């Protein structure tokens, strides 16, 4: 842990920021627990950050709306990690005359995808410094759906308005493919877990008695519009959502991702706050979702019956590695032209689709074959 401090933001919410560096020679997934003592009561929050490559560092920010006193005590953080396999996000900050810190304290610049694959929903984090100390952690406030190989895009970052006049410079620009904030709200007698990704901040999530409408308080302190993207586990899979802010309808996009989760995304107006209301949830709690998306299991059947190619089936296996559902100690990235899988693996793939073996048994088979380089991906 390099920098670590707390402050009250422009909305009066106590905020803790910091910067984690991976000093190992292997990639890790860091878990950070931050605790505060507020009037003799200890409040703790834990975040499991995105995978962090060897020698790299990444900032984090956690808000504590629960803090009531003016003098909370920030306790030393607890940091742990698990070894993982990851590869650097191929996005670089362009350090030229277009990277400019403006008089009002914000910074603008450009990023470039220097890799060979499209990166979806990238974010750029940065540490904001005063003349002698760290002030804040900030991120790009524009919604970036994707950046193609070689493409160059603009980005803008704003510090919290409470510290704008003290900004001296920005450092530790850290690209990540995505990061989300986990939230739990009580729903129909149980816990409903969801996540969101946004340049704004949301708190006090709660459901009505029927469990079909959720409300939250939202804040966007920045002078530019930003975005919000909420992720919900399906209950029936037939949910039809609606969104309002201060009871006014909001245009939004509802979609479902490759893992089977709903996404509700919309634009957030500059320097705005209000009550966000999302309606259309089914009653009850989500069923436990399979750890392997159904489309990969369907691909196993199609591949075992020779309806799709080896590479199409292996794209699904590669997806399981990207999501850390599968992992092996040493796995190097190679081009798709070098991927290979023996045809006799079609038998266990067929057994899996027909539920003659479990998900866990199939994953063990694949991990073992990749580890032994019988499957190369």
GROMACS .gro file of C-alpha atoms in nm:
model
  377
    1UNK     CA    1   0.000   0.000   0.000
    2UNK     CA    2   0.161   0.328  -0.113
    3UNK     CA    3  -0.079   0.617  -0.056
    4UNK     CA    4  -0.366   0.587   0.192
    5UNK     CA    5  -0.582   0.867   0.331
    6UNK     CA    6  -0.936   0.980   0.404
    7UNK     CA    7  -1.128   1.306   0.354
    8UNK     CA    8  -1.481   1.446   0.335
    9UNK     CA    9  -1.583   1.498  -0.028
   10UNK     CA   10  -1.789   1.784  -0.172
   11UNK     CA   11  -2.110   1.604  -0.073
   12UNK     CA   12  -1.993   1.564   0.287
   13UNK     CA   13  -1.932   1.190   0.248
   14UNK     CA   14  -1.619   1.045   0.408
   15UNK     CA   15  -1.401   0.896   0.135
   16UNK     CA   16  -1.094   0.675   0.162
   17UNK     CA   17  -0.845   0.657  -0.125
   18UNK     CA   18  -0.525   0.465  -0.175
   19UNK     CA   19  -0.285   0.305  -0.417
   20UNK     CA   20  -0.180  -0.062  -0.426
   21UNK     CA   21   0.140  -0.183  -0.594
   22UNK     CA   22   0.208  -0.545  -0.685
   23UNK     CA   23   0.572  -0.603  -0.589
   24UNK     CA   24   0.558  -0.975  -0.672
   25UNK     CA   25   0.688  -1.126  -0.995
   26UNK     CA   26   0.346  -1.271  -1.072
   27UNK     CA   27  -0.004  -1.132  -1.118
   28UNK     CA   28  -0.238  -1.106  -0.820
   29UNK     CA   29  -0.596  -1.020  -0.731
   30UNK     CA   30  -0.567  -0.782  -0.432
   31UNK     CA   31  -0.829  -0.770  -0.157
   32UNK     CA   32  -0.834  -0.449   0.048
   33UNK     CA   33  -1.019  -0.406   0.378
   34UNK     CA   34  -1.059  -0.049   0.502
   35UNK     CA   35  -1.185   0.022   0.855
   36UNK     CA   36  -1.293   0.339   1.033
   37UNK     CA   37  -1.373   0.404   1.399
   38UNK     CA   38  -1.672   0.637   1.425
   39UNK     CA   39  -1.787   0.723   1.780
   40UNK     CA   40  -1.642   0.393   1.913
   41UNK     CA   41  -1.814   0.195   1.636
   42UNK     CA   42  -1.593   0.020   1.378
   43UNK     CA   43  -1.712   0.024   1.016
   44UNK     CA   44  -1.528  -0.193   0.764
   45UNK     CA   45  -1.557  -0.237   0.389
   46UNK     CA   46  -1.374  -0.484   0.167
   47UNK     CA   47  -1.313  -0.464  -0.206
   48UNK     CA   48  -1.169  -0.734  -0.426
   49UNK     CA   49  -0.988  -0.540  -0.695
   50UNK     CA   50  -0.929  -0.629  -1.058
   51UNK     CA   51  -0.628  -0.852  -1.143
   52UNK     CA   52  -0.300  -0.662  -1.115
   53UNK     CA   53   0.003  -0.751  -1.325
   54UNK     CA   54   0.352  -0.785  -1.171
   55UNK     CA   55   0.518  -0.452  -1.093
   56UNK     CA   56   0.202  -0.252  -1.165
   57UNK     CA   57  -0.003  -0.034  -0.933
   58UNK     CA   58  -0.364   0.072  -0.923
   59UNK     CA   59  -0.562   0.323  -0.715
   60UNK     CA   60  -0.885   0.256  -0.526
   61UNK     CA   61  -1.159   0.465  -0.366
   62UNK     CA   62  -1.420   0.367  -0.105
   63UNK     CA   63  -1.699   0.591   0.028
   64UNK     CA   64  -1.850   0.570   0.378
   65UNK     CA   65  -2.188   0.746   0.392
   66UNK     CA   66  -2.242   0.576   0.731
   67UNK     CA   67  -1.992   0.810   0.900
   68UNK     CA   68  -2.175   1.054   1.132
   69UNK     CA   69  -1.899   1.228   1.328
   70UNK     CA   70  -1.659   1.494   1.202
   71UNK     CA   71  -1.348   1.311   1.324
   72UNK     CA   72  -1.352   0.944   1.222
   73UNK     CA   73  -1.032   0.749   1.286
   74UNK     CA   74  -0.885   0.577   0.979
   75UNK     CA   75  -0.739   0.237   1.074
   76UNK     CA   76  -0.444   0.083   0.888
   77UNK     CA   77  -0.577  -0.120   0.594
   78UNK     CA   78  -0.559  -0.497   0.564
   79UNK     CA   79  -0.424  -0.617   0.231
   80UNK     CA   80  -0.420  -0.972   0.100
   81UNK     CA   81  -0.392  -1.123  -0.245
   82UNK     CA   82  -0.436  -1.442  -0.441
   83UNK     CA   83  -0.210  -1.545  -0.723
   84UNK     CA   84  -0.371  -1.533  -1.064
   85UNK     CA   85  -0.297  -1.521  -1.434
   86UNK     CA   86  -0.353  -1.197  -1.614
   87UNK     CA   87  -0.211  -0.990  -1.892
   88UNK     CA   88  -0.171  -0.618  -1.907
   89UNK     CA   89  -0.456  -0.420  -2.052
   90UNK     CA   90  -0.300  -0.297  -2.380
   91UNK     CA   91  -0.392   0.070  -2.328
   92UNK     CA   92  -0.133   0.343  -2.299
   93UNK     CA   93  -0.160   0.707  -2.200
   94UNK     CA   94  -0.019   0.928  -2.475
   95UNK     CA   95   0.230   1.158  -2.305
   96UNK     CA   96   0.243   1.453  -2.544
   97UNK     CA   97   0.108   1.807  -2.564
   98UNK     CA   98  -0.250   1.675  -2.565
   99UNK     CA   99  -0.212   1.564  -2.200
  100UNK     CA  100  -0.311   1.889  -2.028
  101UNK     CA  101  -0.394   1.988  -1.670
  102UNK     CA  102  -0.638   2.276  -1.693
  103UNK     CA  103  -0.672   2.582  -1.471
  104UNK     CA  104  -0.979   2.439  -1.296
  105UNK     CA  105  -0.781   2.130  -1.188
  106UNK     CA  106  -0.916   1.874  -1.436
  107UNK     CA  107  -0.700   1.690  -1.688
  108UNK     CA  108  -0.764   1.579  -2.046
  109UNK     CA  109  -0.564   1.360  -2.276
  110UNK     CA  110  -0.567   1.062  -2.509
  111UNK     CA  111  -0.534   0.686  -2.476
  112UNK     CA  112  -0.438   0.430  -2.739
  113UNK     CA  113  -0.504   0.058  -2.768
  114UNK     CA  114  -0.157  -0.082  -2.843
  115UNK     CA  115  -0.271  -0.446  -2.851
  116UNK     CA  116  -0.425  -0.674  -3.112
  117UNK     CA  117  -0.769  -0.713  -2.956
  118UNK     CA  118  -1.062  -0.485  -2.882
  119UNK     CA  119  -1.087  -0.374  -2.517
  120UNK     CA  120  -1.441  -0.325  -2.388
  121UNK     CA  121  -1.547  -0.073  -2.121
  122UNK     CA  122  -1.196   0.047  -2.035
  123UNK     CA  123  -1.130   0.281  -1.746
  124UNK     CA  124  -0.836   0.501  -1.661
  125UNK     CA  125  -0.753   0.567  -1.297
  126UNK     CA  126  -0.509   0.828  -1.167
  127UNK     CA  127  -0.374   0.964  -0.841
  128UNK     CA  128  -0.433   1.338  -0.786
  129UNK     CA  129  -0.153   1.521  -0.602
  130UNK     CA  130  -0.130   1.854  -0.425
  131UNK     CA  131   0.207   2.022  -0.373
  132UNK     CA  132   0.306   1.792  -0.088
  133UNK     CA  133   0.047   1.517  -0.058
  134UNK     CA  134  -0.207   1.295  -0.233
  135UNK     CA  135  -0.551   1.453  -0.262
  136UNK     CA  136  -0.781   1.213  -0.445
  137UNK     CA  137  -0.823   0.918  -0.683
  138UNK     CA  138  -1.009   0.992  -1.003
  139UNK     CA  139  -1.116   0.822  -1.327
  140UNK     CA  140  -1.230   0.906  -1.677
  141UNK     CA  141  -1.586   1.029  -1.662
  142UNK     CA  142  -1.679   0.947  -2.023
  143UNK     CA  143  -1.846   0.616  -2.101
  144UNK     CA  144  -1.613   0.423  -2.333
  145UNK     CA  145  -1.788   0.120  -2.479
  146UNK     CA  146  -1.479  -0.012  -2.658
  147UNK     CA  147  -1.144   0.080  -2.806
  148UNK     CA  148  -1.024  -0.104  -3.116
  149UNK     CA  149  -0.661  -0.207  -3.182
  150UNK     CA  150  -0.461   0.103  -3.275
  151UNK     CA  151  -0.753   0.336  -3.199
  152UNK     CA  152  -0.694   0.663  -3.011
  153UNK     CA  153  -0.966   0.810  -2.790
  154UNK     CA  154  -0.996   1.123  -2.574
  155UNK     CA  155  -1.050   1.108  -2.199
  156UNK     CA  156  -1.121   1.362  -1.925
  157UNK     CA  157  -1.074   1.337  -1.548
  158UNK     CA  158  -1.209   1.566  -1.277
  159UNK     CA  159  -1.103   1.563  -0.910
  160UNK     CA  160  -1.362   1.602  -0.639
  161UNK     CA  161  -1.476   1.969  -0.632
  162UNK     CA  162  -1.374   1.990  -0.265
  163UNK     CA  163  -1.002   1.977  -0.357
  164UNK     CA  164  -1.002   2.137  -0.705
  165UNK     CA  165  -0.800   2.446  -0.607
  166UNK     CA  166  -0.521   2.236  -0.451
  167UNK     CA  167  -0.447   2.011  -0.753
  168UNK     CA  168  -0.084   2.020  -0.866
  169UNK     CA  169  -0.039   1.715  -1.088
  170UNK     CA  170  -0.168   1.365  -1.175
  171UNK     CA  171   0.029   1.038  -1.164
  172UNK     CA  172  -0.008   0.661  -1.174
  173UNK     CA  173  -0.237   0.647  -1.477
  174UNK     CA  174  -0.366   0.290  -1.460
  175UNK     CA  175  -0.576   0.134  -1.736
  176UNK     CA  176  -0.813  -0.143  -1.637
  177UNK     CA  177  -1.066  -0.332  -1.846
  178UNK     CA  178  -1.344  -0.281  -1.595
  179UNK     CA  179  -1.413  -0.224  -1.230
  180UNK     CA  180  -1.743  -0.223  -1.049
  181UNK     CA  181  -1.882  -0.134  -0.707
  182UNK     CA  182  -2.065  -0.415  -0.521
  183UNK     CA  183  -2.386  -0.329  -0.336
  184UNK     CA  184  -2.630  -0.532  -0.123
  185UNK     CA  185  -2.992  -0.433  -0.064
  186UNK     CA  186  -3.261  -0.611   0.138
  187UNK     CA  187  -3.527  -0.764  -0.088
  188UNK     CA  188  -3.820  -0.991   0.002
  189UNK     CA  189  -3.657  -1.099   0.326
  190UNK     CA  190  -3.312  -1.170   0.183
  191UNK     CA  191  -2.998  -1.007   0.038
  192UNK     CA  192  -3.001  -0.891  -0.323
  193UNK     CA  193  -2.644  -0.843  -0.447
  194UNK     CA  194  -2.575  -0.626  -0.751
  195UNK     CA  195  -2.297  -0.411  -0.897
  196UNK     CA  196  -2.260  -0.086  -1.082
  197UNK     CA  197  -2.000   0.098  -1.288
  198UNK     CA  198  -2.029   0.477  -1.306
  199UNK     CA  199  -1.857   0.812  -1.299
  200UNK     CA  200  -2.127   0.908  -1.048
  201UNK     CA  201  -2.182   0.760  -0.702
  202UNK     CA  202  -2.488   0.587  -0.556
  203UNK     CA  203  -2.588   0.504  -0.197
  204UNK     CA  204  -2.872   0.390   0.030
  205UNK     CA  205  -3.011   0.124  -0.203
  206UNK     CA  206  -3.342  -0.022  -0.085
  207UNK     CA  207  -3.644  -0.207  -0.226
  208UNK     CA  208  -4.012  -0.140  -0.164
  209UNK     CA  209  -4.224  -0.397   0.020
  210UNK     CA  210  -4.315  -0.580  -0.300
  211UNK     CA  211  -3.948  -0.614  -0.398
  212UNK     CA  212  -4.019  -0.484  -0.749
  213UNK     CA  213  -3.881  -0.127  -0.722
  214UNK     CA  214  -3.538  -0.019  -0.598
  215UNK     CA  215  -3.441   0.336  -0.502
  216UNK     CA  216  -3.098   0.492  -0.449
  217UNK     CA  217  -2.956   0.838  -0.399
  218UNK     CA  218  -2.719   0.942  -0.679
  219UNK     CA  219  -2.451   1.214  -0.697
  220UNK     CA  220  -2.255   1.349  -0.992
  221UNK     CA  221  -2.026   1.627  -0.868
  222UNK     CA  222  -1.853   1.677  -1.202
  223UNK     CA  223  -1.931   1.958  -1.451
  224UNK     CA  224  -1.965   1.711  -1.740
  225UNK     CA  225  -2.216   1.436  -1.801
  226UNK     CA  226  -2.110   1.085  -1.713
  227UNK     CA  227  -2.271   0.740  -1.721
  228UNK     CA  228  -2.411   0.464  -1.499
  229UNK     CA  229  -2.425   0.093  -1.581
  230UNK     CA  230  -2.603  -0.135  -1.330
  231UNK     CA  231  -2.569  -0.515  -1.335
  232UNK     CA  232  -2.844  -0.735  -1.188
  233UNK     CA  233  -2.877  -1.110  -1.160
  234UNK     CA  234  -3.198  -1.225  -1.333
  235UNK     CA  235  -3.485  -1.366  -1.131
  236UNK     CA  236  -3.715  -1.485  -1.407
  237UNK     CA  237  -3.512  -1.365  -1.704
  238UNK     CA  238  -3.819  -1.177  -1.828
  239UNK     CA  239  -3.768  -0.852  -1.636
  240UNK     CA  240  -3.868  -0.530  -1.813
  241UNK     CA  241  -3.712  -0.237  -1.631
  242UNK     CA  242  -3.799   0.133  -1.617
  243UNK     CA  243  -3.580   0.414  -1.481
  244UNK     CA  244  -3.664   0.753  -1.329
  245UNK     CA  245  -3.461   1.024  -1.155
  246UNK     CA  246  -3.663   1.244  -0.920
  247UNK     CA  247  -3.971   1.071  -1.072
  248UNK     CA  248  -3.882   1.191  -1.425
  249UNK     CA  249  -3.841   0.914  -1.688
  250UNK     CA  250  -3.485   0.851  -1.807
  251UNK     CA  251  -3.380   0.704  -2.140
  252UNK     CA  252  -3.183   0.386  -2.079
  253UNK     CA  253  -3.056   0.070  -2.246
  254UNK     CA  254  -3.145  -0.274  -2.110
  255UNK     CA  255  -2.926  -0.563  -2.224
  256UNK     CA  256  -2.802  -0.902  -2.111
  257UNK     CA  257  -2.435  -1.002  -2.105
  258UNK     CA  258  -2.259  -1.329  -2.189
  259UNK     CA  259  -2.279  -1.442  -1.825
  260UNK     CA  260  -2.659  -1.399  -1.822
  261UNK     CA  261  -2.674  -1.077  -1.614
  262UNK     CA  262  -2.901  -0.783  -1.689
  263UNK     CA  263  -2.745  -0.442  -1.756
  264UNK     CA  264  -2.932  -0.113  -1.720
  265UNK     CA  265  -2.727   0.181  -1.854
  266UNK     CA  266  -2.804   0.553  -1.887
  267UNK     CA  267  -2.647   0.900  -1.899
  268UNK     CA  268  -2.607   1.108  -1.582
  269UNK     CA  269  -2.640   1.486  -1.612
  270UNK     CA  270  -2.358   1.721  -1.500
  271UNK     CA  271  -2.348   1.835  -1.135
  272UNK     CA  272  -2.670   1.655  -1.056
  273UNK     CA  273  -2.813   1.460  -0.768
  274UNK     CA  274  -3.144   1.299  -0.689
  275UNK     CA  275  -3.338   0.982  -0.624
  276UNK     CA  276  -3.282   0.706  -0.880
  277UNK     CA  277  -3.569   0.459  -0.908
  278UNK     CA  278  -3.543   0.134  -1.106
  279UNK     CA  279  -3.869  -0.061  -1.141
  280UNK     CA  280  -3.954  -0.389  -1.306
  281UNK     CA  281  -3.783  -0.643  -1.081
  282UNK     CA  282  -3.957  -0.974  -1.032
  283UNK     CA  283  -4.050  -1.063  -0.674
  284UNK     CA  284  -3.821  -1.292  -0.480
  285UNK     CA  285  -3.446  -1.342  -0.504
  286UNK     CA  286  -3.235  -1.458  -0.801
  287UNK     CA  287  -3.171  -1.832  -0.831
  288UNK     CA  288  -2.810  -1.940  -0.812
  289UNK     CA  289  -2.662  -1.895  -1.159
  290UNK     CA  290  -2.431  -2.159  -1.308
  291UNK     CA  291  -2.066  -2.057  -1.299
  292UNK     CA  292  -2.035  -2.157  -1.665
  293UNK     CA  293  -2.253  -1.965  -1.913
  294UNK     CA  294  -2.507  -2.180  -2.097
  295UNK     CA  295  -2.370  -2.076  -2.437
  296UNK     CA  296  -2.038  -2.248  -2.361
  297UNK     CA  297  -2.220  -2.569  -2.268
  298UNK     CA  298  -2.418  -2.544  -2.592
  299UNK     CA  299  -2.091  -2.497  -2.783
  300UNK     CA  300  -1.964  -2.821  -2.627
  301UNK     CA  301  -2.257  -3.010  -2.782
  302UNK     CA  302  -2.213  -2.844  -3.121
  303UNK     CA  303  -1.839  -2.912  -3.120
  304UNK     CA  304  -1.878  -3.276  -3.013
  305UNK     CA  305  -2.121  -3.326  -3.304
  306UNK     CA  306  -1.889  -3.134  -3.544
  307UNK     CA  307  -2.130  -2.843  -3.599
  308UNK     CA  308  -1.867  -2.582  -3.507
  309UNK     CA  309  -1.489  -2.565  -3.549
  310UNK     CA  310  -1.217  -2.627  -3.291
  311UNK     CA  311  -1.140  -2.255  -3.268
  312UNK     CA  312  -1.507  -2.165  -3.205
  313UNK     CA  313  -1.522  -2.413  -2.916
  314UNK     CA  314  -1.188  -2.294  -2.777
  315UNK     CA  315  -1.311  -1.933  -2.776
  316UNK     CA  316  -1.549  -2.042  -2.500
  317UNK     CA  317  -1.269  -2.214  -2.308
  318UNK     CA  318  -1.054  -1.901  -2.343
  319UNK     CA  319  -1.347  -1.698  -2.205
  320UNK     CA  320  -1.345  -1.917  -1.891
  321UNK     CA  321  -0.979  -1.831  -1.837
  322UNK     CA  322  -1.043  -1.460  -1.889
  323UNK     CA  323  -1.317  -1.468  -1.623
  324UNK     CA  324  -1.090  -1.664  -1.381
  325UNK     CA  325  -1.338  -1.953  -1.383
  326UNK     CA  326  -1.045  -2.164  -1.504
  327UNK     CA  327  -0.681  -2.112  -1.414
  328UNK     CA  328  -0.345  -2.287  -1.445
  329UNK     CA  329  -0.008  -2.178  -1.299
  330UNK     CA  330   0.167  -2.116  -1.630
  331UNK     CA  331  -0.039  -2.020  -1.932
  332UNK     CA  332   0.107  -1.799  -2.203
  333UNK     CA  333  -0.105  -1.607  -2.449
  334UNK     CA  334  -0.066  -1.735  -2.805
  335UNK     CA  335  -0.239  -1.649  -3.129
  336UNK     CA  336  -0.558  -1.831  -3.227
  337UNK     CA  337  -0.370  -1.986  -3.521
  338UNK     CA  338  -0.169  -2.190  -3.269
  339UNK     CA  339  -0.469  -2.312  -3.067
  340UNK     CA  340  -0.515  -2.690  -3.070
  341UNK     CA  341  -0.739  -2.950  -2.910
  342UNK     CA  342  -0.740  -3.328  -2.971
  343UNK     CA  343  -1.059  -3.472  -3.114
  344UNK     CA  344  -1.093  -3.728  -2.835
  345UNK     CA  345  -1.190  -3.442  -2.601
  346UNK     CA  346  -1.524  -3.444  -2.785
  347UNK     CA  347  -1.629  -3.740  -2.568
  348UNK     CA  348  -1.607  -3.559  -2.229
  349UNK     CA  349  -1.757  -3.247  -2.394
  350UNK     CA  350  -2.057  -3.456  -2.499
  351UNK     CA  351  -2.083  -3.617  -2.153
  352UNK     CA  352  -2.085  -3.272  -1.997
  353UNK     CA  353  -2.361  -3.141  -2.222
  354UNK     CA  354  -2.568  -3.454  -2.151
  355UNK     CA  355  -2.505  -3.399  -1.775
  356UNK     CA  356  -2.329  -3.734  -1.737
  357UNK     CA  357  -2.048  -3.540  -1.565
  358UNK     CA  358  -2.076  -3.225  -1.350
  359UNK     CA  359  -1.952  -2.874  -1.428
  360UNK     CA  360  -1.674  -2.922  -1.173
  361UNK     CA  361  -1.562  -3.251  -1.332
  362UNK     CA  362  -1.554  -3.091  -1.677
  363UNK     CA  363  -1.357  -2.791  -1.550
  364UNK     CA  364  -1.106  -3.024  -1.384
  365UNK     CA  365  -1.061  -3.214  -1.710
  366UNK     CA  366  -0.998  -2.895  -1.909
  367UNK     CA  367  -0.761  -2.746  -1.649
  368UNK     CA  368  -0.561  -3.071  -1.641
  369UNK     CA  369  -0.537  -3.089  -2.021
  370UNK     CA  370  -0.428  -2.723  -2.050
  371UNK     CA  371  -0.173  -2.770  -1.770
  372UNK     CA  372  -0.029  -3.071  -1.955
  373UNK     CA  373  -0.040  -2.871  -2.284
  374UNK     CA  374  -0.263  -3.132  -2.449
  375UNK     CA  375  -0.500  -2.842  -2.509
  376UNK     CA  376  -0.309  -2.532  -2.623
  377UNK     CA  377  -0.492  -2.201  -2.599
   0.00000   0.00000   0.00000
